[in-house]
PDB file of C-alpha atoms and ligand atoms in Angstrom:
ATOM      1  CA  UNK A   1       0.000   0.000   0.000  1.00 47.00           C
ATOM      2  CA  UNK A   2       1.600   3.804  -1.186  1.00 62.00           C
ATOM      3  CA  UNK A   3       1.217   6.338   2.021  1.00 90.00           C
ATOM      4  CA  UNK A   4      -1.623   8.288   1.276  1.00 98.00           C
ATOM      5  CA  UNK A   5      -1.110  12.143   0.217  1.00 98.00           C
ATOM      6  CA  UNK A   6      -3.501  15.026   1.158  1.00 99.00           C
ATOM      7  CA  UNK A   7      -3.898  18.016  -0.531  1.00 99.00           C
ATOM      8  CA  UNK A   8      -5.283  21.147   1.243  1.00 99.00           C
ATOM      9  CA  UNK A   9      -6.060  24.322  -0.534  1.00 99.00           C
ATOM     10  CA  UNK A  10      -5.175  27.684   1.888  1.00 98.00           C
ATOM     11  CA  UNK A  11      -3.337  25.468   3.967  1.00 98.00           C
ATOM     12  CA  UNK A  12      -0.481  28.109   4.757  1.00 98.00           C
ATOM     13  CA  UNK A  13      -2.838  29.919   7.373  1.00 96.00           C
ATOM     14  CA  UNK A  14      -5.415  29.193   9.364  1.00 96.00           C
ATOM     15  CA  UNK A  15      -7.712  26.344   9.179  1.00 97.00           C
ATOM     16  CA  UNK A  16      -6.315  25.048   6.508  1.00 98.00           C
ATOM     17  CA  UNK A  17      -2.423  24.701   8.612  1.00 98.00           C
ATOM     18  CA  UNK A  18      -4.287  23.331  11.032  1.00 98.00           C
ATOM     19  CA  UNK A  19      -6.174  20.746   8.855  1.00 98.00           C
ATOM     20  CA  UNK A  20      -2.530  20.154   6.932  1.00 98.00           C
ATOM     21  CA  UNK A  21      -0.992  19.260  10.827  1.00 98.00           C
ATOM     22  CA  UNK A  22      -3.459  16.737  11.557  1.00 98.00           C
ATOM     23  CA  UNK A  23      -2.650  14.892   8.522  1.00 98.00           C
ATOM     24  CA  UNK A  24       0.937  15.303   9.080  1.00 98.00           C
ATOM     25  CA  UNK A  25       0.373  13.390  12.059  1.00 98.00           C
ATOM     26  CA  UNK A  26      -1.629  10.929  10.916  1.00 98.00           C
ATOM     27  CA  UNK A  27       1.341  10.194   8.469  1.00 98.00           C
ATOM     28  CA  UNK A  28       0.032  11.203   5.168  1.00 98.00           C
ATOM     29  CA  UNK A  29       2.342  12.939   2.343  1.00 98.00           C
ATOM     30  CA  UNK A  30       1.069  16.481   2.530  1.00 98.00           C
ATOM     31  CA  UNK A  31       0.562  19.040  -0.549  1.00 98.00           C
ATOM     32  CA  UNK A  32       0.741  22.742   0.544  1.00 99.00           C
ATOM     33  CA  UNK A  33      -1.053  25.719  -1.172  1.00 99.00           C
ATOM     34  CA  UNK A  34      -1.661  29.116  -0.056  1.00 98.00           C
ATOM     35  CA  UNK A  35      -0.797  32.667  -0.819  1.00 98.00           C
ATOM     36  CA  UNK A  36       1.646  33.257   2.543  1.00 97.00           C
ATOM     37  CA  UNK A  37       5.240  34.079   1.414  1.00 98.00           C
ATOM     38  CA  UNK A  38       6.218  31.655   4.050  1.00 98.00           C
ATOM     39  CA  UNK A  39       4.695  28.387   2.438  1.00 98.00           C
ATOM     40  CA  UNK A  40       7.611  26.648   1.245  1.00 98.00           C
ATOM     41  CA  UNK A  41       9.792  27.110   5.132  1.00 98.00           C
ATOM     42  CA  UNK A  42       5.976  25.929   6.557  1.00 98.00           C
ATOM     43  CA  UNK A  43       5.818  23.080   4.312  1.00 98.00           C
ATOM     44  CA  UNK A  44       9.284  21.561   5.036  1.00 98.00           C
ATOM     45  CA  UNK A  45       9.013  22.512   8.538  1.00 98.00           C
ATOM     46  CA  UNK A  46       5.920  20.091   8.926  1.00 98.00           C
ATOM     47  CA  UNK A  47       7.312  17.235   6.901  1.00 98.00           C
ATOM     48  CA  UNK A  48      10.301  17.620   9.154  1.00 98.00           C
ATOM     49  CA  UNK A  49       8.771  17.759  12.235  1.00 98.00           C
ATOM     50  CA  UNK A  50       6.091  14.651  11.257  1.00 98.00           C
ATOM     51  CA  UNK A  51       8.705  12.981   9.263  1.00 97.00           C
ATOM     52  CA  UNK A  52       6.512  12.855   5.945  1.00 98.00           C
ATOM     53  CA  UNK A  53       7.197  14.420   2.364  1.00 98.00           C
ATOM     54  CA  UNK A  54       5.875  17.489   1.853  1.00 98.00           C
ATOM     55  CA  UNK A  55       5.299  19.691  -1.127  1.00 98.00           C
ATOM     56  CA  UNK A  56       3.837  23.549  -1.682  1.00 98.00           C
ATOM     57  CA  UNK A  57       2.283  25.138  -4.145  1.00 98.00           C
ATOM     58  CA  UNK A  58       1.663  28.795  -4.741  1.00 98.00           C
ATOM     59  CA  UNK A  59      -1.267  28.226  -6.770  1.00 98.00           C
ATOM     60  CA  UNK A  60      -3.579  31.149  -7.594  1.00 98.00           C
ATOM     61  CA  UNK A  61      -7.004  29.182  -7.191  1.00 98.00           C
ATOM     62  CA  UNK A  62      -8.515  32.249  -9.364  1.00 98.00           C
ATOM     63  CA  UNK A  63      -6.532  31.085 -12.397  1.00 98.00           C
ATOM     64  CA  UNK A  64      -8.070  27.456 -13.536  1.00 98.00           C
ATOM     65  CA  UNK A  65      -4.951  26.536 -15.174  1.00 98.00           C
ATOM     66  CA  UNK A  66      -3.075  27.301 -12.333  1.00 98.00           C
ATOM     67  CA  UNK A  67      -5.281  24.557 -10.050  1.00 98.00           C
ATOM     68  CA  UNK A  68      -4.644  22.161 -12.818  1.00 98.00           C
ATOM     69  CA  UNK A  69      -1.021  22.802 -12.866  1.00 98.00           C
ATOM     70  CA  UNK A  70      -0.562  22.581  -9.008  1.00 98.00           C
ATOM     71  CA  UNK A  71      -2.506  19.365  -9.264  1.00 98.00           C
ATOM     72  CA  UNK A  72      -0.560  17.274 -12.034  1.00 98.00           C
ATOM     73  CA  UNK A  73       2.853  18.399 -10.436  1.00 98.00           C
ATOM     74  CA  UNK A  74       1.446  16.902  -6.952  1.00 98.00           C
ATOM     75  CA  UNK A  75       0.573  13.808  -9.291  1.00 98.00           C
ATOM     76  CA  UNK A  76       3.390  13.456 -10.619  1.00 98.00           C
ATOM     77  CA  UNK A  77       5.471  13.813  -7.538  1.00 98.00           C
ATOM     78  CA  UNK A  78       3.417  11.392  -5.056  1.00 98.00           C
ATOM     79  CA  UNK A  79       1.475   9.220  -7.756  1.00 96.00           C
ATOM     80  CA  UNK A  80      -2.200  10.253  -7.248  1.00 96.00           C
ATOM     81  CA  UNK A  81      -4.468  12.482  -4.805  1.00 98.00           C
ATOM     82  CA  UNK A  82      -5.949  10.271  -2.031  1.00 98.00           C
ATOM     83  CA  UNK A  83      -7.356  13.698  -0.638  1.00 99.00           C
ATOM     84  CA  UNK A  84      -8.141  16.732  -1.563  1.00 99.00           C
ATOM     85  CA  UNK A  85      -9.445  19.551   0.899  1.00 99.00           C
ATOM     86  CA  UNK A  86     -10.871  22.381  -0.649  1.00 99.00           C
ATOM     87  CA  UNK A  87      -9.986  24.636   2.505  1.00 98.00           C
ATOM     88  CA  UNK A  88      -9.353  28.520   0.485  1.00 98.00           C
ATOM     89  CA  UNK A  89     -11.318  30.681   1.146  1.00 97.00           C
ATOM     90  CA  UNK A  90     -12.025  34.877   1.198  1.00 95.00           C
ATOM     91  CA  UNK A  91     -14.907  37.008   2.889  1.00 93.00           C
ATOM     92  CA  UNK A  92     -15.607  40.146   2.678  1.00 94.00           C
ATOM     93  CA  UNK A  93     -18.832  41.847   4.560  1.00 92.00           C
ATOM     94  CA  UNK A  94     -20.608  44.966   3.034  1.00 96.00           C
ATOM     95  CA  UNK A  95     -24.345  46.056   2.381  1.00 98.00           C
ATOM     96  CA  UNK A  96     -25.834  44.599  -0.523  1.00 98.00           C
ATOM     97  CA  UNK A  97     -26.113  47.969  -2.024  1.00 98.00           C
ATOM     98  CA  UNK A  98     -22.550  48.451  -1.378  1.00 98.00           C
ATOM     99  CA  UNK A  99     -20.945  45.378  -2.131  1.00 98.00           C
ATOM    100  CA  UNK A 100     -17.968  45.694  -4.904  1.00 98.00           C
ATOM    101  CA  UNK A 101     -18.470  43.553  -7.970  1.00 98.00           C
ATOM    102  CA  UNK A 102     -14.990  42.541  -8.075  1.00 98.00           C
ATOM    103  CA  UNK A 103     -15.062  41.471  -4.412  1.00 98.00           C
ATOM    104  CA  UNK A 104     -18.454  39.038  -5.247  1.00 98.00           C
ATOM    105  CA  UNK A 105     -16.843  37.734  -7.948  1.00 98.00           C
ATOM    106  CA  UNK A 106     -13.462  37.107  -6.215  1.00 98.00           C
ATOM    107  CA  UNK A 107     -15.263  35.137  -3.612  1.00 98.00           C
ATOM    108  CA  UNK A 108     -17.471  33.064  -5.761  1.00 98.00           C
ATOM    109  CA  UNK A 109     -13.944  32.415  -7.765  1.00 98.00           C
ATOM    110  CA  UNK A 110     -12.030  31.278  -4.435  1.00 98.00           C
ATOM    111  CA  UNK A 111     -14.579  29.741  -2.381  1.00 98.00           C
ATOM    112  CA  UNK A 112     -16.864  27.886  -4.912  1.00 98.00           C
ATOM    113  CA  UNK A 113     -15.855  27.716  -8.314  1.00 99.00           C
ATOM    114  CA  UNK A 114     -11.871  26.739  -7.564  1.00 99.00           C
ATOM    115  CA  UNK A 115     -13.083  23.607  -5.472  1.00 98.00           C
ATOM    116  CA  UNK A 116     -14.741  22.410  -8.544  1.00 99.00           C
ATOM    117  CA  UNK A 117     -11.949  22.536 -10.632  1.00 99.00           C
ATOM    118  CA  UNK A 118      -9.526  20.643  -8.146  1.00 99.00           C
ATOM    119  CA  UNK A 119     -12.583  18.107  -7.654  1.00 99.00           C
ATOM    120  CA  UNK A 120     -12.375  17.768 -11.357  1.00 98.00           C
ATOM    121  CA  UNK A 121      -8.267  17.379 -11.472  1.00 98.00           C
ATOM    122  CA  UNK A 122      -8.168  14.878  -9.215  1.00 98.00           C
ATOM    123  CA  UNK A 123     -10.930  12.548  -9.762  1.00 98.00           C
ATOM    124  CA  UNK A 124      -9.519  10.650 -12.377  1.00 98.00           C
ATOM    125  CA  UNK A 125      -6.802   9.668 -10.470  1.00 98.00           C
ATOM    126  CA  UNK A 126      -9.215   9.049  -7.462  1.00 98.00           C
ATOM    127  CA  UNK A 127     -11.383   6.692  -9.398  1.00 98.00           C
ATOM    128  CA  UNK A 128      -8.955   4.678 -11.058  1.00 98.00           C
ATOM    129  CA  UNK A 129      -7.524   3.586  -7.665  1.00 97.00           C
ATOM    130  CA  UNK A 130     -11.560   3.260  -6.549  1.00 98.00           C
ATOM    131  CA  UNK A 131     -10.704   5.265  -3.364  1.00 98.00           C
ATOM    132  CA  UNK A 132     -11.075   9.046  -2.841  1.00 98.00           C
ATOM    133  CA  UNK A 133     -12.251  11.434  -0.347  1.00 98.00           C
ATOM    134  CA  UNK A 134     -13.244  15.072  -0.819  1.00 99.00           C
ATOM    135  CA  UNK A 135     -13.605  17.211   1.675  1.00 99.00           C
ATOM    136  CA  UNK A 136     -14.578  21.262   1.609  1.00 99.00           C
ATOM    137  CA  UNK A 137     -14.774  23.410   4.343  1.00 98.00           C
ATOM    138  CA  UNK A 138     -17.733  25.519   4.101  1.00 98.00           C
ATOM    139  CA  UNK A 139     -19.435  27.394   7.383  1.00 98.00           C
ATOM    140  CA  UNK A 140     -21.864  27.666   9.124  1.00 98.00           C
ATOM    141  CA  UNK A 141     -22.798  30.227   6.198  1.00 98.00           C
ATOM    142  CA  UNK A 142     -23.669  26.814   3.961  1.00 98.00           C
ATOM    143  CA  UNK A 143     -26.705  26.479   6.345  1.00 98.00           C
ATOM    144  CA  UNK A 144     -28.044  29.636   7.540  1.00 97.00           C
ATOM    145  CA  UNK A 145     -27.464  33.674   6.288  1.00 97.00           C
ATOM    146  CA  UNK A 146     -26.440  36.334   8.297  1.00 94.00           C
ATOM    147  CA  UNK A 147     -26.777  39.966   6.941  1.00 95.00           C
ATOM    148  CA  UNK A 148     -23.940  41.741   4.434  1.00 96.00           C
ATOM    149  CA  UNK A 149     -22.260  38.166   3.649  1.00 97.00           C
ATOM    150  CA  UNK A 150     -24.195  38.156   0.042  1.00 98.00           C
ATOM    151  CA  UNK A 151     -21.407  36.457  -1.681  1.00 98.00           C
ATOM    152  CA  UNK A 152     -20.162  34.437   1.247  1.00 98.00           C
ATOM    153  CA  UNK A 153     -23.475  32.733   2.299  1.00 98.00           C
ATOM    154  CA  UNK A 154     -24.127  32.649  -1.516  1.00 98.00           C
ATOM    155  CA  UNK A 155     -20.573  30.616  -2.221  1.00 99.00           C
ATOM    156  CA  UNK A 156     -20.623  28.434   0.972  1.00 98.00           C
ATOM    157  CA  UNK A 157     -24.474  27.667  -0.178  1.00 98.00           C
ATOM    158  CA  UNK A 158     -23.391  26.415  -3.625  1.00 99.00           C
ATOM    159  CA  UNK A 159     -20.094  24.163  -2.118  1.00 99.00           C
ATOM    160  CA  UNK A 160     -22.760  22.367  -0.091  1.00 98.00           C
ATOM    161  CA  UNK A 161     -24.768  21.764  -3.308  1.00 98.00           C
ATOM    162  CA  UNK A 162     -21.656  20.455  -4.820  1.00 99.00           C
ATOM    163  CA  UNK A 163     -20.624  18.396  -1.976  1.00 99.00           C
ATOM    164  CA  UNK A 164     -23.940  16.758  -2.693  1.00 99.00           C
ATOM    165  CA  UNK A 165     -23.783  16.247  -6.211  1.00 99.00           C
ATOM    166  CA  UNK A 166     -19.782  14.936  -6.088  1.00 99.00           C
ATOM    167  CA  UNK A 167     -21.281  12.211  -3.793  1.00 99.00           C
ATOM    168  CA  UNK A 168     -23.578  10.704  -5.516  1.00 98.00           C
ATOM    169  CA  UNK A 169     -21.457  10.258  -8.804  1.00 98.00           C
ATOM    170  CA  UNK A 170     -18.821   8.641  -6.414  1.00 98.00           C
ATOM    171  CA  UNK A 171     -20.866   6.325  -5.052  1.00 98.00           C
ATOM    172  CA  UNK A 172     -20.245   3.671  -7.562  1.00 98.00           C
ATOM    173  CA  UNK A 173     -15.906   4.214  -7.566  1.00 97.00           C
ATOM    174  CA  UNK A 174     -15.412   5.079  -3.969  1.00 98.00           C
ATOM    175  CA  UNK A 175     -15.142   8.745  -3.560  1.00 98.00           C
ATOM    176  CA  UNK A 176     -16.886  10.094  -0.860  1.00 98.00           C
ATOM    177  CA  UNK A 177     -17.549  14.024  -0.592  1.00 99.00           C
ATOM    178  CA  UNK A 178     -18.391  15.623   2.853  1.00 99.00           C
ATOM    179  CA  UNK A 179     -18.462  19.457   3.819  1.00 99.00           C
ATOM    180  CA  UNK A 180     -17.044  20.472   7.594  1.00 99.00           C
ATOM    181  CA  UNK A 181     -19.007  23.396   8.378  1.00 98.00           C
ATOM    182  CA  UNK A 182     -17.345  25.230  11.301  1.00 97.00           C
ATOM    183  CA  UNK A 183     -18.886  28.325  13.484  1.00 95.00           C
ATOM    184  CA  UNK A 184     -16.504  31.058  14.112  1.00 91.00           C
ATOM    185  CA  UNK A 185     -12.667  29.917  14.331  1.00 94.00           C
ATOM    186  CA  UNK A 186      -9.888  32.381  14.930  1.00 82.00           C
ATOM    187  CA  UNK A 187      -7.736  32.713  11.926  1.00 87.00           C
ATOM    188  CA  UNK A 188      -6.433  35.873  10.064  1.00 78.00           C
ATOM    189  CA  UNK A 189      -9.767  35.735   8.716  1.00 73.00           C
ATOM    190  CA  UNK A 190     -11.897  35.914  11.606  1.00 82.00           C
ATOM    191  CA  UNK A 191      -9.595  38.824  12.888  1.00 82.00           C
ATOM    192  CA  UNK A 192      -9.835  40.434   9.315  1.00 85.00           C
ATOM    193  CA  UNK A 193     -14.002  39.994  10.013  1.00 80.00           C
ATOM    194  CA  UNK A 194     -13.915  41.964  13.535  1.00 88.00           C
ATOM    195  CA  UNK A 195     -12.705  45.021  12.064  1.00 89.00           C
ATOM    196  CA  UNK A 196     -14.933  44.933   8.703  1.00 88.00           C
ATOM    197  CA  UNK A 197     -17.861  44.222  11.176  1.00 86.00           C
ATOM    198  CA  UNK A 198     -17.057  46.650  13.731  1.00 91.00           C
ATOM    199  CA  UNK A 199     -17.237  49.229  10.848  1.00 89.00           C
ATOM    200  CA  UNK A 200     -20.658  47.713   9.686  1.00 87.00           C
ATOM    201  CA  UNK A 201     -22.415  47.576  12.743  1.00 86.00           C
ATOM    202  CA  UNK A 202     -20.582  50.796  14.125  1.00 90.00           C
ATOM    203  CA  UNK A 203     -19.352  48.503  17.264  1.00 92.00           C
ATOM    204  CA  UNK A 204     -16.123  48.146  19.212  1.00 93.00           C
ATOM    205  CA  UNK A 205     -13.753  45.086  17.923  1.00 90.00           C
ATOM    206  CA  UNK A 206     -15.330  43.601  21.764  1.00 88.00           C
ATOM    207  CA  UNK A 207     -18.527  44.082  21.255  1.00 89.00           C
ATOM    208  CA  UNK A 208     -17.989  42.505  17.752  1.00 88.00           C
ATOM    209  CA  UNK A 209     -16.773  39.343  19.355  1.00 86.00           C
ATOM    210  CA  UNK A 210     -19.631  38.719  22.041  1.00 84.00           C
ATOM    211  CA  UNK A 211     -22.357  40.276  20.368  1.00 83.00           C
ATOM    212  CA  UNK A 212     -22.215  39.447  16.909  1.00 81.00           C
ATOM    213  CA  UNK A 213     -20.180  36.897  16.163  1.00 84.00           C
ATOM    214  CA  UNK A 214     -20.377  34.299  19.515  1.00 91.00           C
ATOM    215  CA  UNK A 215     -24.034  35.492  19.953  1.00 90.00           C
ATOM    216  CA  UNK A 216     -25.649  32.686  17.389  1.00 89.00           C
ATOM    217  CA  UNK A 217     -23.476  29.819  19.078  1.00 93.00           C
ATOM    218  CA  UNK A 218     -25.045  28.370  22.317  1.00 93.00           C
ATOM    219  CA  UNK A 219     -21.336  27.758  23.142  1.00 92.00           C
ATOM    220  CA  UNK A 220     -19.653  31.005  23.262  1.00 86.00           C
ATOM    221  CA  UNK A 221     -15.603  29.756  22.340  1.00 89.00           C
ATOM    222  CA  UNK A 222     -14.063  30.148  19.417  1.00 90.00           C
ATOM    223  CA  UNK A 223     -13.188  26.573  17.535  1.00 94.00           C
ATOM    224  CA  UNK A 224      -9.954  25.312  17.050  1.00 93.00           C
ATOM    225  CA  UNK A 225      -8.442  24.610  14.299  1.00 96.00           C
ATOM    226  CA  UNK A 226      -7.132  21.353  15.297  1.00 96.00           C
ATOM    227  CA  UNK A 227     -10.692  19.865  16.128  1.00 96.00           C
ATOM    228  CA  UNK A 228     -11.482  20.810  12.424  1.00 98.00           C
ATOM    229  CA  UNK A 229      -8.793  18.767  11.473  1.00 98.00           C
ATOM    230  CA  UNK A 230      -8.966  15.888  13.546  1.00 98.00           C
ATOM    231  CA  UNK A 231     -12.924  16.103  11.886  1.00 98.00           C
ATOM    232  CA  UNK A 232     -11.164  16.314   8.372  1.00 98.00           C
ATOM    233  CA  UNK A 233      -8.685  12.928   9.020  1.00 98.00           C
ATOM    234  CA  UNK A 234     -11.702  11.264  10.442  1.00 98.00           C
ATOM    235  CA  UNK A 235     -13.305  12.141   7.012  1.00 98.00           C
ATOM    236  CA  UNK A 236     -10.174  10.510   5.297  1.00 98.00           C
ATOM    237  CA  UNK A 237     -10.559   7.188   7.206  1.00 97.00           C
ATOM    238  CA  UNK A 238     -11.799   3.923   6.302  1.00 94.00           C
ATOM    239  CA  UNK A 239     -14.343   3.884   8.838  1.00 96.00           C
ATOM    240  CA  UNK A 240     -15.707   7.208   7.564  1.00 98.00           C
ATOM    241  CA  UNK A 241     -16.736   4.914   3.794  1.00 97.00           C
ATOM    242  CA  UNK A 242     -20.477   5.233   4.451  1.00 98.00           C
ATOM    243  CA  UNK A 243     -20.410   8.990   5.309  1.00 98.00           C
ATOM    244  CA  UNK A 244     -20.832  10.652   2.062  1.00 99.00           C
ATOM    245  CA  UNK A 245     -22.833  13.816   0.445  1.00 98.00           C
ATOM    246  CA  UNK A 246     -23.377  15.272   4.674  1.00 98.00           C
ATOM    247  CA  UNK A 247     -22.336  18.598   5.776  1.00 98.00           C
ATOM    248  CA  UNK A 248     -21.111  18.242   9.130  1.00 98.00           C
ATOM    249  CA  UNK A 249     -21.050  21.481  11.861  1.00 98.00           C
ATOM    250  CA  UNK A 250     -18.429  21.927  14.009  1.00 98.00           C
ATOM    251  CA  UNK A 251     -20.250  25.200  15.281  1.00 97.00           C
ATOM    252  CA  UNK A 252     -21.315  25.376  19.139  1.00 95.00           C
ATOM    253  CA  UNK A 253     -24.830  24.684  18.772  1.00 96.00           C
ATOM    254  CA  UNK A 254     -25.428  27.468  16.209  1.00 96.00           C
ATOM    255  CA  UNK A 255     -27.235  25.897  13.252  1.00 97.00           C
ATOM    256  CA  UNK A 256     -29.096  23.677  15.860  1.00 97.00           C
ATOM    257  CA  UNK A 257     -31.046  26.906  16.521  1.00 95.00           C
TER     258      UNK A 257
HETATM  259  P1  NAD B   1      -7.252  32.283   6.371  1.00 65.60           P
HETATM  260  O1  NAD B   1      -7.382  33.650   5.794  1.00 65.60           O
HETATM  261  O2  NAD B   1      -6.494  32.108   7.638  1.00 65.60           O
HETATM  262  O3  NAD B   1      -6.633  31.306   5.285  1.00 65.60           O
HETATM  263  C1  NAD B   1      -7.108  31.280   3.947  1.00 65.60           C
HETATM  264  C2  NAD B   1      -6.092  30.569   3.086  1.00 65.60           C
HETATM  265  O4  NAD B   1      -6.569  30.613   1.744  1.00 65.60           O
HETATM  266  C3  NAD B   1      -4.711  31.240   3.091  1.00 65.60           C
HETATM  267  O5  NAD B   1      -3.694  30.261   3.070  1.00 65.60           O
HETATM  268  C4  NAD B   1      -4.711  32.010   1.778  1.00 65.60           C
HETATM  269  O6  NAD B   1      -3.426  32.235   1.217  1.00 65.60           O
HETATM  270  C5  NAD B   1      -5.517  31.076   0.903  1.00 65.60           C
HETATM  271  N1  NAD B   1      -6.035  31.758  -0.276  1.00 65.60           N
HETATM  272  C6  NAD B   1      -6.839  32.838  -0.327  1.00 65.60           C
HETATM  273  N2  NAD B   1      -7.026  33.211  -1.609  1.00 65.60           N
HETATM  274  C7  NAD B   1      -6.328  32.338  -2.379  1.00 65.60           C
HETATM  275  C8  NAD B   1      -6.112  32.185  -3.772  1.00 65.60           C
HETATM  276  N3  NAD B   1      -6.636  33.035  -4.663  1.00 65.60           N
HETATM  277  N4  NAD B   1      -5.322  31.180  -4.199  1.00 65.60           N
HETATM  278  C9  NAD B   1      -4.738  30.325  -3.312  1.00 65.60           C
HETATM  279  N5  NAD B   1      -4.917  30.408  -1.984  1.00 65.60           N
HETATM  280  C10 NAD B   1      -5.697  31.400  -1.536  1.00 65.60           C
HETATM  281  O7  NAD B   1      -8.761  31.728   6.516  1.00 65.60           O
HETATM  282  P2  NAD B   1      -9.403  30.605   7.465  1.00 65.60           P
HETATM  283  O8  NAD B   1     -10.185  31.272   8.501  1.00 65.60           O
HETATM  284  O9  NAD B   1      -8.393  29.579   7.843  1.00 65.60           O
HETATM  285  O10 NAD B   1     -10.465  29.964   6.457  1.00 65.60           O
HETATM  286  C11 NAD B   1     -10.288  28.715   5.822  1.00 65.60           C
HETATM  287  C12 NAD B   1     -11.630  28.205   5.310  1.00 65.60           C
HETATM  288  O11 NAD B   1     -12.518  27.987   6.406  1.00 65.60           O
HETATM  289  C13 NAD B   1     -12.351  29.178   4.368  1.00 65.60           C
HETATM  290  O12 NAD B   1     -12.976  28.455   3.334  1.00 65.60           O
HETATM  291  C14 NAD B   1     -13.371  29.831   5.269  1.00 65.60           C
HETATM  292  O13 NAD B   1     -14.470  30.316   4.553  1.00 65.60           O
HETATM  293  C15 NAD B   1     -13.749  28.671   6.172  1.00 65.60           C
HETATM  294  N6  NAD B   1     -14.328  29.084   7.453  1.00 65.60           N
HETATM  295  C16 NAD B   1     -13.633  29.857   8.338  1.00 65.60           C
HETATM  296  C17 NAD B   1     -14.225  30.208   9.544  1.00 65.60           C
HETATM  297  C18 NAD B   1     -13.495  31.009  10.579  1.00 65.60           C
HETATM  298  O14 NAD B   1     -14.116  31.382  11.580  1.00 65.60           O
HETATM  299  N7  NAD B   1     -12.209  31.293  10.408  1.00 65.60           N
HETATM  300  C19 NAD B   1     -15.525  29.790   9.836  1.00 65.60           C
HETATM  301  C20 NAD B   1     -16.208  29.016   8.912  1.00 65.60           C
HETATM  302  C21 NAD B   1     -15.600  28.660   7.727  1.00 65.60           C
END
């Protein structure tokens, strides 16, 4: 049996580094992508420290060719894709009426669009060896709104739609798909949310924290990343096989309300 690689998209930062960890640990070869100047010292840093082969790509998901690129070199390096995590993702939080075109698009580009395009790179490779597993990180914001998120709620929506979709045609050749929905985790992009909504909702960066954000989760913490990605290597397991087409939230209670 080859050692299993993993491929996680944003996984220079945030969830994604923490997702990338876990399945360091859990021994698989590990595929690095982000936009952090830092990604190639991360990625040998982890290999080192797990003792597995690592690789990193500075992929810009917003350029197809560039996801198909990243994803035959990582083929041709470790053989095929056992797992691919679309992880990437951008928000930005404005009024409807306010909300820049460029900024909409961006986010459909990033968070939706570029995890059908590595879904599509890799499943070849995935169902000749009759194993695969998918995985995209969506949010809370795949199951409920929240105001001034038009293109994030509208993105996360559509992955969850996907997620659906990519597991019923991999029923037959043993791809599953599943989507990790997580409440609020801090990252650069949760901090990078506290100011924008401060601004919006004409709040201190405090008040932000315990009365917007924490307020729709009956647990009021923050989520670690490493819980997502002890979720995500769960995902990757055997005895995960029957779990398939299901978002999952990792969210405090909120979409229970
Ligand atoms: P982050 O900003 O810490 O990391 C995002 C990663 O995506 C970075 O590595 C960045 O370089 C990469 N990226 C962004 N644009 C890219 C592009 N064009 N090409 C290649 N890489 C690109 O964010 P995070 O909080 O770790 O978020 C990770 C995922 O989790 C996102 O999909 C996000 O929507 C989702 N999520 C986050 C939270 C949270 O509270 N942080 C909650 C729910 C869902």
């Amino acid at each position: 049996m080859h050692k299993k690689t993993a491929l996680i998209t944003g996984s220079t930062s945030g969830i994604g580094l923490g997702i990338a960890t876990e399945f360091a640990k859990a021994g698989y070869n590990i595929v690095f992508n982000g936009l952090e100047a830092n990604g190639e010292q991360i990625a040998q840093e982890i290999g080192k420290t797990y003792q597995v082969a690592t690789k990193f790509s500075p992929a810009n998901l917003l350029q197809v060719s560039s996801i198909q690129g990243m994803i035959m070199e990582a083929e041709a390096t470790f053989g095929v894709i056992d797992v691919l995590v679309n992880n990437a993702g951008i928000q930005y939080v404005a009024p409807i009426d306010e909300f820049p075109t460029e900024k909409w698009d961006a986010i459909i580009g990033i968070n939706l669009s570029a995890g059908f395009h590595a879904a599509k790179a890799v499943w070849k490779g995935m169902k000749n060896q009759n194993f695969g597993r998918i995985i995209n990180l969506t949010s809370a914001h795949a199951l409920r709104a929240s105001e001034f998120k038009s293109a994030y709620v509208a993105a996360k929506h559509g992955v969850t739609g996907l997620t659906k979709v990519l597991a019923l045609e991999g029923a037959t050749c043993g791809i599953t798909c599943n989507a990790i929905c997580p409440g609020y985790v801090r990252t650069p992009l949760v901090e990078g949310q506290i100011k924008d909504q401060a601004k919006a909702h004409n709040l201190s960066e405090e008040e932000v924290v315990n009365k917007v954000m924490l307020k729709k989760q009956a647990i009021k913490k923050f989520t670690e990343v490493h819980d997502i990605g002890k979720l995500a290597v769960f995902l990757a397991s055997e005895a995960a096989q029957m779990i398939t087409g299901t978002s999952i939230p990792i969210d405090g209670g909120w979409t229970a309300q």
